[in-house]
Amino acid sequence: MAQRNLRDQRRELRRELGRDQVLDAAEQIFARKGFHDSSLREIAELAEFSVGSVYGLFPGKDDIYRAMFRRRGAEFLPGMRAVLASSAPPRRRLLDLADWQVDFFLRHPHFGRLVLRGGSVAPPLAEPPGDAEMVENFREAQRMQAELFRLGQQAGELRPGPPQVLARMFSGLVSAYQTAELEGTPEQMPRAEFHAVLEAAFLAPAG
């Protein structure tokens, strides 16, 4: 019985490692070509798997796409909550949140480019058709950002305005900066200057 359990554990570990390899490859292919123009065969070749082996791990391309978003969401949302749970003033948490989001996508550049393809201020790409968990993860991130704006407004630190709208504007500025970071453009802005832009956009007017 013990030997069987160990074999099962090793088999499951190999399966999880295989899934991660396929998802890593899928991020690269989807980021470069988009969902519709990417093939399961390309993903399999990059992961150094046979197509049949990939089908043994995922039912199809749609499932790979969804699993890829769920995997990163399982890291993104807890990290975001940790930043927002800080005891720092709301204005400081706003800058920390922007830094954390930019750094997250720099750690996962292919996923970052994939998110940018679909626009990070709207729910994830509707191709394949919507996945409830993916959409809810996006909405939860937006709710957390809106709550930060509400808290900042109550403290007199962040500018007035509908928190949900300000949260989307914040996402748009972070996405624009993230694009330059990921692409390494010559026009890239130092992080301190990016903070100054965010402060100019979102801090409460003086007086």
PDB file of C-alpha atoms in Angstrom:
ATOM      1  CA  MET A   1       0.000   0.000   0.000  1.00  0.00           C
ATOM      2  CA  ALA A   2       2.777   2.430   0.928  1.00  0.00           C
ATOM      3  CA  GLN A   3       4.640   1.680  -2.313  1.00  0.00           C
ATOM      4  CA  ARG A   4       1.456   2.258  -4.314  1.00  0.00           C
ATOM      5  CA  ASN A   5       0.919   5.596  -2.575  1.00  0.00           C
ATOM      6  CA  LEU A   6       4.480   6.671  -3.363  1.00  0.00           C
ATOM      7  CA  ARG A   7       4.012   5.675  -7.004  1.00  0.00           C
ATOM      8  CA  ASP A   8       0.778   7.659  -7.129  1.00  0.00           C
ATOM      9  CA  GLN A   9       2.512  10.687  -5.614  1.00  0.00           C
ATOM     10  CA  ARG A  10       5.356  10.485  -8.124  1.00  0.00           C
ATOM     11  CA  ARG A  11       2.895  10.091 -10.979  1.00  0.00           C
ATOM     12  CA  GLU A  12       0.923  13.121  -9.821  1.00  0.00           C
ATOM     13  CA  LEU A  13       4.116  15.160  -9.426  1.00  0.00           C
ATOM     14  CA  ARG A  14       5.188  14.284 -12.978  1.00  0.00           C
ATOM     15  CA  ARG A  15       1.720  15.239 -14.203  1.00  0.00           C
ATOM     16  CA  GLU A  16       1.862  18.629 -12.461  1.00  0.00           C
ATOM     17  CA  LEU A  17       5.342  19.299 -13.828  1.00  0.00           C
ATOM     18  CA  GLY A  18       4.105  18.390 -17.291  1.00  0.00           C
ATOM     19  CA  ARG A  19       1.123  20.708 -16.967  1.00  0.00           C
ATOM     20  CA  ASP A  20       3.408  23.566 -15.913  1.00  0.00           C
ATOM     21  CA  GLN A  21       5.673  22.955 -18.925  1.00  0.00           C
ATOM     22  CA  VAL A  22       2.686  23.060 -21.276  1.00  0.00           C
ATOM     23  CA  LEU A  23       1.306  26.228 -19.637  1.00  0.00           C
ATOM     24  CA  ASP A  24       4.720  27.928 -19.847  1.00  0.00           C
ATOM     25  CA  ALA A  25       4.877  27.124 -23.559  1.00  0.00           C
ATOM     26  CA  ALA A  26       1.272  28.232 -24.083  1.00  0.00           C
ATOM     27  CA  GLU A  27       1.988  31.631 -22.542  1.00  0.00           C
ATOM     28  CA  GLN A  28       4.719  32.202 -25.107  1.00  0.00           C
ATOM     29  CA  ILE A  29       2.654  31.054 -28.078  1.00  0.00           C
ATOM     30  CA  PHE A  30      -0.552  32.842 -27.100  1.00  0.00           C
ATOM     31  CA  ALA A  31       1.339  36.041 -26.272  1.00  0.00           C
ATOM     32  CA  ARG A  32       3.020  36.024 -29.672  1.00  0.00           C
ATOM     33  CA  LYS A  33       0.131  34.927 -31.903  1.00  0.00           C
ATOM     34  CA  GLY A  34      -3.113  35.335 -29.964  1.00  0.00           C
ATOM     35  CA  PHE A  35      -5.561  32.584 -29.121  1.00  0.00           C
ATOM     36  CA  HIS A  36      -7.113  31.899 -32.536  1.00  0.00           C
ATOM     37  CA  ASP A  37      -3.852  31.871 -34.498  1.00  0.00           C
ATOM     38  CA  SER A  38      -2.091  29.536 -32.054  1.00  0.00           C
ATOM     39  CA  SER A  39      -2.250  25.780 -32.437  1.00  0.00           C
ATOM     40  CA  LEU A  40      -2.027  23.017 -29.882  1.00  0.00           C
ATOM     41  CA  ARG A  41       0.726  21.467 -32.003  1.00  0.00           C
ATOM     42  CA  GLU A  42       2.877  24.615 -31.650  1.00  0.00           C
ATOM     43  CA  ILE A  43       2.385  24.546 -27.889  1.00  0.00           C
ATOM     44  CA  ALA A  44       3.286  20.859 -27.757  1.00  0.00           C
ATOM     45  CA  GLU A  45       6.449  21.353 -29.824  1.00  0.00           C
ATOM     46  CA  LEU A  46       7.664  24.247 -27.683  1.00  0.00           C
ATOM     47  CA  ALA A  47       6.997  22.234 -24.511  1.00  0.00           C
ATOM     48  CA  GLU A  48       8.778  19.240 -26.127  1.00  0.00           C
ATOM     49  CA  PHE A  49       5.708  17.035 -25.794  1.00  0.00           C
ATOM     50  CA  SER A  50       3.791  15.038 -28.350  1.00  0.00           C
ATOM     51  CA  VAL A  51       0.333  16.318 -29.185  1.00  0.00           C
ATOM     52  CA  GLY A  52      -1.093  13.137 -27.668  1.00  0.00           C
ATOM     53  CA  SER A  53       0.772  13.784 -24.407  1.00  0.00           C
ATOM     54  CA  VAL A  54      -0.677  17.292 -24.236  1.00  0.00           C
ATOM     55  CA  TYR A  55      -4.174  15.868 -24.726  1.00  0.00           C
ATOM     56  CA  GLY A  56      -3.401  13.559 -21.809  1.00  0.00           C
ATOM     57  CA  LEU A  57      -2.924  16.663 -19.643  1.00  0.00           C
ATOM     58  CA  PHE A  58      -5.577  19.023 -21.080  1.00  0.00           C
ATOM     59  CA  PRO A  59      -8.761  18.286 -23.047  1.00  0.00           C
ATOM     60  CA  GLY A  60      -7.965  21.010 -25.582  1.00  0.00           C
ATOM     61  CA  LYS A  61      -6.599  24.458 -26.387  1.00  0.00           C
ATOM     62  CA  ASP A  62      -9.449  26.264 -24.642  1.00  0.00           C
ATOM     63  CA  ASP A  63      -8.673  24.417 -21.414  1.00  0.00           C
ATOM     64  CA  ILE A  64      -4.984  25.286 -21.650  1.00  0.00           C
ATOM     65  CA  TYR A  65      -5.879  28.954 -22.054  1.00  0.00           C
ATOM     66  CA  ARG A  66      -8.175  28.946 -19.049  1.00  0.00           C
ATOM     67  CA  ALA A  67      -5.751  26.978 -16.880  1.00  0.00           C
ATOM     68  CA  MET A  68      -3.021  29.470 -17.751  1.00  0.00           C
ATOM     69  CA  PHE A  69      -5.112  32.393 -16.456  1.00  0.00           C
ATOM     70  CA  ARG A  70      -6.151  30.462 -13.352  1.00  0.00           C
ATOM     71  CA  ARG A  71      -2.541  29.625 -12.543  1.00  0.00           C
ATOM     72  CA  ARG A  72      -1.400  33.246 -12.670  1.00  0.00           C
ATOM     73  CA  GLY A  73      -4.558  34.438 -10.928  1.00  0.00           C
ATOM     74  CA  ALA A  74      -3.766  32.140  -8.011  1.00  0.00           C
ATOM     75  CA  GLU A  75      -0.552  34.143  -7.548  1.00  0.00           C
ATOM     76  CA  PHE A  76      -1.777  37.587  -8.578  1.00  0.00           C
ATOM     77  CA  LEU A  77      -4.809  38.025  -6.315  1.00  0.00           C
ATOM     78  CA  PRO A  78      -3.166  36.940  -3.020  1.00  0.00           C
ATOM     79  CA  GLY A  79      -0.187  39.186  -3.780  1.00  0.00           C
ATOM     80  CA  MET A  80      -2.500  42.085  -4.470  1.00  0.00           C
ATOM     81  CA  ARG A  81      -4.400  41.469  -1.224  1.00  0.00           C
ATOM     82  CA  ALA A  82      -1.137  41.470   0.714  1.00  0.00           C
ATOM     83  CA  VAL A  83      -0.153  44.871  -0.694  1.00  0.00           C
ATOM     84  CA  LEU A  84      -3.567  46.350   0.034  1.00  0.00           C
ATOM     85  CA  ALA A  85      -3.618  44.905   3.569  1.00  0.00           C
ATOM     86  CA  SER A  86      -0.577  47.010   4.476  1.00  0.00           C
ATOM     87  CA  SER A  87      -0.901  49.570   7.262  1.00  0.00           C
ATOM     88  CA  ALA A  88       0.653  52.218   5.000  1.00  0.00           C
ATOM     89  CA  PRO A  89      -1.466  55.271   4.105  1.00  0.00           C
ATOM     90  CA  PRO A  90      -3.687  54.828   1.010  1.00  0.00           C
ATOM     91  CA  ARG A  91      -1.490  57.123  -1.119  1.00  0.00           C
ATOM     92  CA  ARG A  92       1.527  54.910  -0.359  1.00  0.00           C
ATOM     93  CA  ARG A  93      -0.431  51.723  -0.984  1.00  0.00           C
ATOM     94  CA  LEU A  94      -1.462  53.074  -4.375  1.00  0.00           C
ATOM     95  CA  LEU A  95       2.185  53.430  -5.439  1.00  0.00           C
ATOM     96  CA  ASP A  96       3.094  50.072  -3.875  1.00  0.00           C
ATOM     97  CA  LEU A  97       0.250  48.421  -5.763  1.00  0.00           C
ATOM     98  CA  ALA A  98       1.414  49.915  -9.057  1.00  0.00           C
ATOM     99  CA  ASP A  99       4.971  48.689  -8.414  1.00  0.00           C
ATOM    100  CA  TRP A 100       3.760  45.237  -7.422  1.00  0.00           C
ATOM    101  CA  GLN A 101       1.653  44.864 -10.574  1.00  0.00           C
ATOM    102  CA  VAL A 102       4.457  46.000 -12.869  1.00  0.00           C
ATOM    103  CA  ASP A 103       6.934  43.682 -11.146  1.00  0.00           C
ATOM    104  CA  PHE A 104       4.495  40.742 -11.317  1.00  0.00           C
ATOM    105  CA  PHE A 105       4.280  41.006 -15.087  1.00  0.00           C
ATOM    106  CA  LEU A 106       8.030  41.483 -15.395  1.00  0.00           C
ATOM    107  CA  ARG A 107       8.413  38.159 -13.578  1.00  0.00           C
ATOM    108  CA  HIS A 108       5.982  36.613 -16.078  1.00  0.00           C
ATOM    109  CA  PRO A 109       6.672  38.606 -19.252  1.00  0.00           C
ATOM    110  CA  HIS A 110       4.881  36.303 -21.709  1.00  0.00           C
ATOM    111  CA  PHE A 111       1.758  36.358 -19.585  1.00  0.00           C
ATOM    112  CA  GLY A 112       2.110  40.122 -19.275  1.00  0.00           C
ATOM    113  CA  ARG A 113       2.150  40.487 -23.059  1.00  0.00           C
ATOM    114  CA  LEU A 114      -0.850  38.177 -23.347  1.00  0.00           C
ATOM    115  CA  VAL A 115      -2.839  40.279 -20.881  1.00  0.00           C
ATOM    116  CA  LEU A 116      -1.871  43.437 -22.764  1.00  0.00           C
ATOM    117  CA  ARG A 117      -3.110  41.913 -26.028  1.00  0.00           C
ATOM    118  CA  GLY A 118      -6.599  41.807 -24.551  1.00  0.00           C
ATOM    119  CA  GLY A 119      -6.451  45.040 -22.581  1.00  0.00           C
ATOM    120  CA  SER A 120      -6.033  44.829 -18.838  1.00  0.00           C
ATOM    121  CA  VAL A 121      -8.836  47.275 -18.021  1.00  0.00           C
ATOM    122  CA  ALA A 122     -11.456  44.855 -19.361  1.00  0.00           C
ATOM    123  CA  PRO A 123     -12.148  41.207 -18.500  1.00  0.00           C
ATOM    124  CA  PRO A 124      -9.719  38.693 -20.061  1.00  0.00           C
ATOM    125  CA  LEU A 125     -10.041  37.886 -23.735  1.00  0.00           C
ATOM    126  CA  ALA A 126     -13.450  36.512 -24.670  1.00  0.00           C
ATOM    127  CA  GLU A 127     -11.712  33.965 -26.900  1.00  0.00           C
ATOM    128  CA  PRO A 128     -12.369  31.223 -25.940  1.00  0.00           C
ATOM    129  CA  PRO A 129     -15.835  32.099 -24.650  1.00  0.00           C
ATOM    130  CA  GLY A 130     -15.937  33.496 -21.139  1.00  0.00           C
ATOM    131  CA  ASP A 131     -14.737  31.497 -18.172  1.00  0.00           C
ATOM    132  CA  ALA A 132     -16.546  32.427 -14.953  1.00  0.00           C
ATOM    133  CA  GLU A 133     -13.461  32.107 -12.758  1.00  0.00           C
ATOM    134  CA  MET A 134     -11.299  34.262 -15.048  1.00  0.00           C
ATOM    135  CA  VAL A 135     -13.912  36.995 -15.214  1.00  0.00           C
ATOM    136  CA  GLU A 136     -14.514  36.889 -11.464  1.00  0.00           C
ATOM    137  CA  ASN A 137     -10.767  37.163 -10.782  1.00  0.00           C
ATOM    138  CA  PHE A 138     -10.658  40.288 -12.939  1.00  0.00           C
ATOM    139  CA  ARG A 139     -13.676  41.763 -11.179  1.00  0.00           C
ATOM    140  CA  GLU A 140     -12.203  40.993  -7.772  1.00  0.00           C
ATOM    141  CA  ALA A 141      -8.993  42.823  -8.683  1.00  0.00           C
ATOM    142  CA  GLN A 142     -11.022  45.833  -9.812  1.00  0.00           C
ATOM    143  CA  ARG A 143     -13.119  45.748  -6.625  1.00  0.00           C
ATOM    144  CA  MET A 144      -9.978  45.755  -4.488  1.00  0.00           C
ATOM    145  CA  GLN A 145      -8.577  48.738  -6.377  1.00  0.00           C
ATOM    146  CA  ALA A 146     -11.882  50.596  -6.093  1.00  0.00           C
ATOM    147  CA  GLU A 147     -11.937  49.943  -2.344  1.00  0.00           C
ATOM    148  CA  LEU A 148      -8.463  51.455  -2.045  1.00  0.00           C
ATOM    149  CA  PHE A 149      -9.756  54.601  -3.748  1.00  0.00           C
ATOM    150  CA  ARG A 150     -12.742  54.719  -1.383  1.00  0.00           C
ATOM    151  CA  LEU A 151     -10.453  54.448   1.625  1.00  0.00           C
ATOM    152  CA  GLY A 152      -8.131  57.082   0.183  1.00  0.00           C
ATOM    153  CA  GLN A 153     -11.031  59.446  -0.408  1.00  0.00           C
ATOM    154  CA  GLN A 154     -12.274  58.976   3.155  1.00  0.00           C
ATOM    155  CA  ALA A 155      -8.788  59.781   4.430  1.00  0.00           C
ATOM    156  CA  GLY A 156      -8.614  62.880   2.211  1.00  0.00           C
ATOM    157  CA  GLU A 157      -5.551  61.497   0.390  1.00  0.00           C
ATOM    158  CA  LEU A 158      -6.958  60.436  -2.994  1.00  0.00           C
ATOM    159  CA  ARG A 159      -8.922  62.552  -5.426  1.00  0.00           C
ATOM    160  CA  PRO A 160     -12.731  62.531  -5.500  1.00  0.00           C
ATOM    161  CA  GLY A 161     -14.577  60.656  -8.200  1.00  0.00           C
ATOM    162  CA  PRO A 162     -16.305  57.306  -8.748  1.00  0.00           C
ATOM    163  CA  PRO A 163     -13.915  54.723  -7.247  1.00  0.00           C
ATOM    164  CA  GLN A 164     -14.669  52.156  -9.964  1.00  0.00           C
ATOM    165  CA  VAL A 165     -13.795  54.653 -12.703  1.00  0.00           C
ATOM    166  CA  LEU A 166     -10.620  55.737 -10.912  1.00  0.00           C
ATOM    167  CA  ALA A 167      -9.647  52.074 -10.470  1.00  0.00           C
ATOM    168  CA  ARG A 168      -9.917  51.521 -14.234  1.00  0.00           C
ATOM    169  CA  MET A 169      -7.959  54.682 -14.964  1.00  0.00           C
ATOM    170  CA  PHE A 170      -5.272  53.464 -12.572  1.00  0.00           C
ATOM    171  CA  SER A 171      -5.172  50.108 -14.406  1.00  0.00           C
ATOM    172  CA  GLY A 172      -4.807  51.932 -17.714  1.00  0.00           C
ATOM    173  CA  LEU A 173      -1.804  53.954 -16.529  1.00  0.00           C
ATOM    174  CA  VAL A 174      -0.164  50.868 -15.024  1.00  0.00           C
ATOM    175  CA  SER A 175      -0.736  48.966 -18.286  1.00  0.00           C
ATOM    176  CA  ALA A 176       0.831  51.750 -20.341  1.00  0.00           C
ATOM    177  CA  TYR A 177       3.902  51.779 -18.116  1.00  0.00           C
ATOM    178  CA  GLN A 178       4.017  47.987 -18.079  1.00  0.00           C
ATOM    179  CA  THR A 179       4.034  47.930 -21.891  1.00  0.00           C
ATOM    180  CA  ALA A 180       7.150  50.085 -22.009  1.00  0.00           C
ATOM    181  CA  GLU A 181       8.829  47.959 -19.313  1.00  0.00           C
ATOM    182  CA  LEU A 182       8.106  44.695 -21.106  1.00  0.00           C
ATOM    183  CA  GLU A 183       9.209  45.996 -24.492  1.00  0.00           C
ATOM    184  CA  GLY A 184      12.292  47.808 -23.155  1.00  0.00           C
ATOM    185  CA  THR A 185      11.580  50.895 -25.243  1.00  0.00           C
ATOM    186  CA  PRO A 186      14.162  53.722 -25.326  1.00  0.00           C
ATOM    187  CA  GLU A 187      11.464  56.078 -24.023  1.00  0.00           C
ATOM    188  CA  GLN A 188      11.078  54.111 -20.798  1.00  0.00           C
ATOM    189  CA  MET A 189      10.305  56.237 -17.751  1.00  0.00           C
ATOM    190  CA  PRO A 190      12.169  55.761 -14.447  1.00  0.00           C
ATOM    191  CA  ARG A 191       9.994  54.335 -11.679  1.00  0.00           C
ATOM    192  CA  ALA A 192      10.224  57.561  -9.635  1.00  0.00           C
ATOM    193  CA  GLU A 193       8.796  59.551 -12.561  1.00  0.00           C
ATOM    194  CA  PHE A 194       6.019  57.005 -12.960  1.00  0.00           C
ATOM    195  CA  HIS A 195       5.160  57.537  -9.304  1.00  0.00           C
ATOM    196  CA  ALA A 196       5.002  61.276  -9.954  1.00  0.00           C
ATOM    197  CA  VAL A 197       2.506  60.700 -12.793  1.00  0.00           C
ATOM    198  CA  LEU A 198       0.326  58.540 -10.533  1.00  0.00           C
ATOM    199  CA  GLU A 199       0.462  61.132  -7.763  1.00  0.00           C
ATOM    200  CA  ALA A 200      -0.487  63.916 -10.171  1.00  0.00           C
ATOM    201  CA  ALA A 201      -3.421  61.842 -11.443  1.00  0.00           C
ATOM    202  CA  PHE A 202      -4.801  60.461  -8.228  1.00  0.00           C
ATOM    203  CA  LEU A 203      -3.749  62.410  -5.139  1.00  0.00           C
ATOM    204  CA  ALA A 204      -6.320  64.759  -3.670  1.00  0.00           C
ATOM    205  CA  PRO A 205      -5.811  68.376  -4.752  1.00  0.00           C
ATOM    206  CA  ALA A 206      -3.892  70.449  -2.226  1.00  0.00           C
ATOM    207  CA  GLY A 207      -5.995  72.691  -0.030  1.00  0.00           C
TER     208      GLY A 207
END
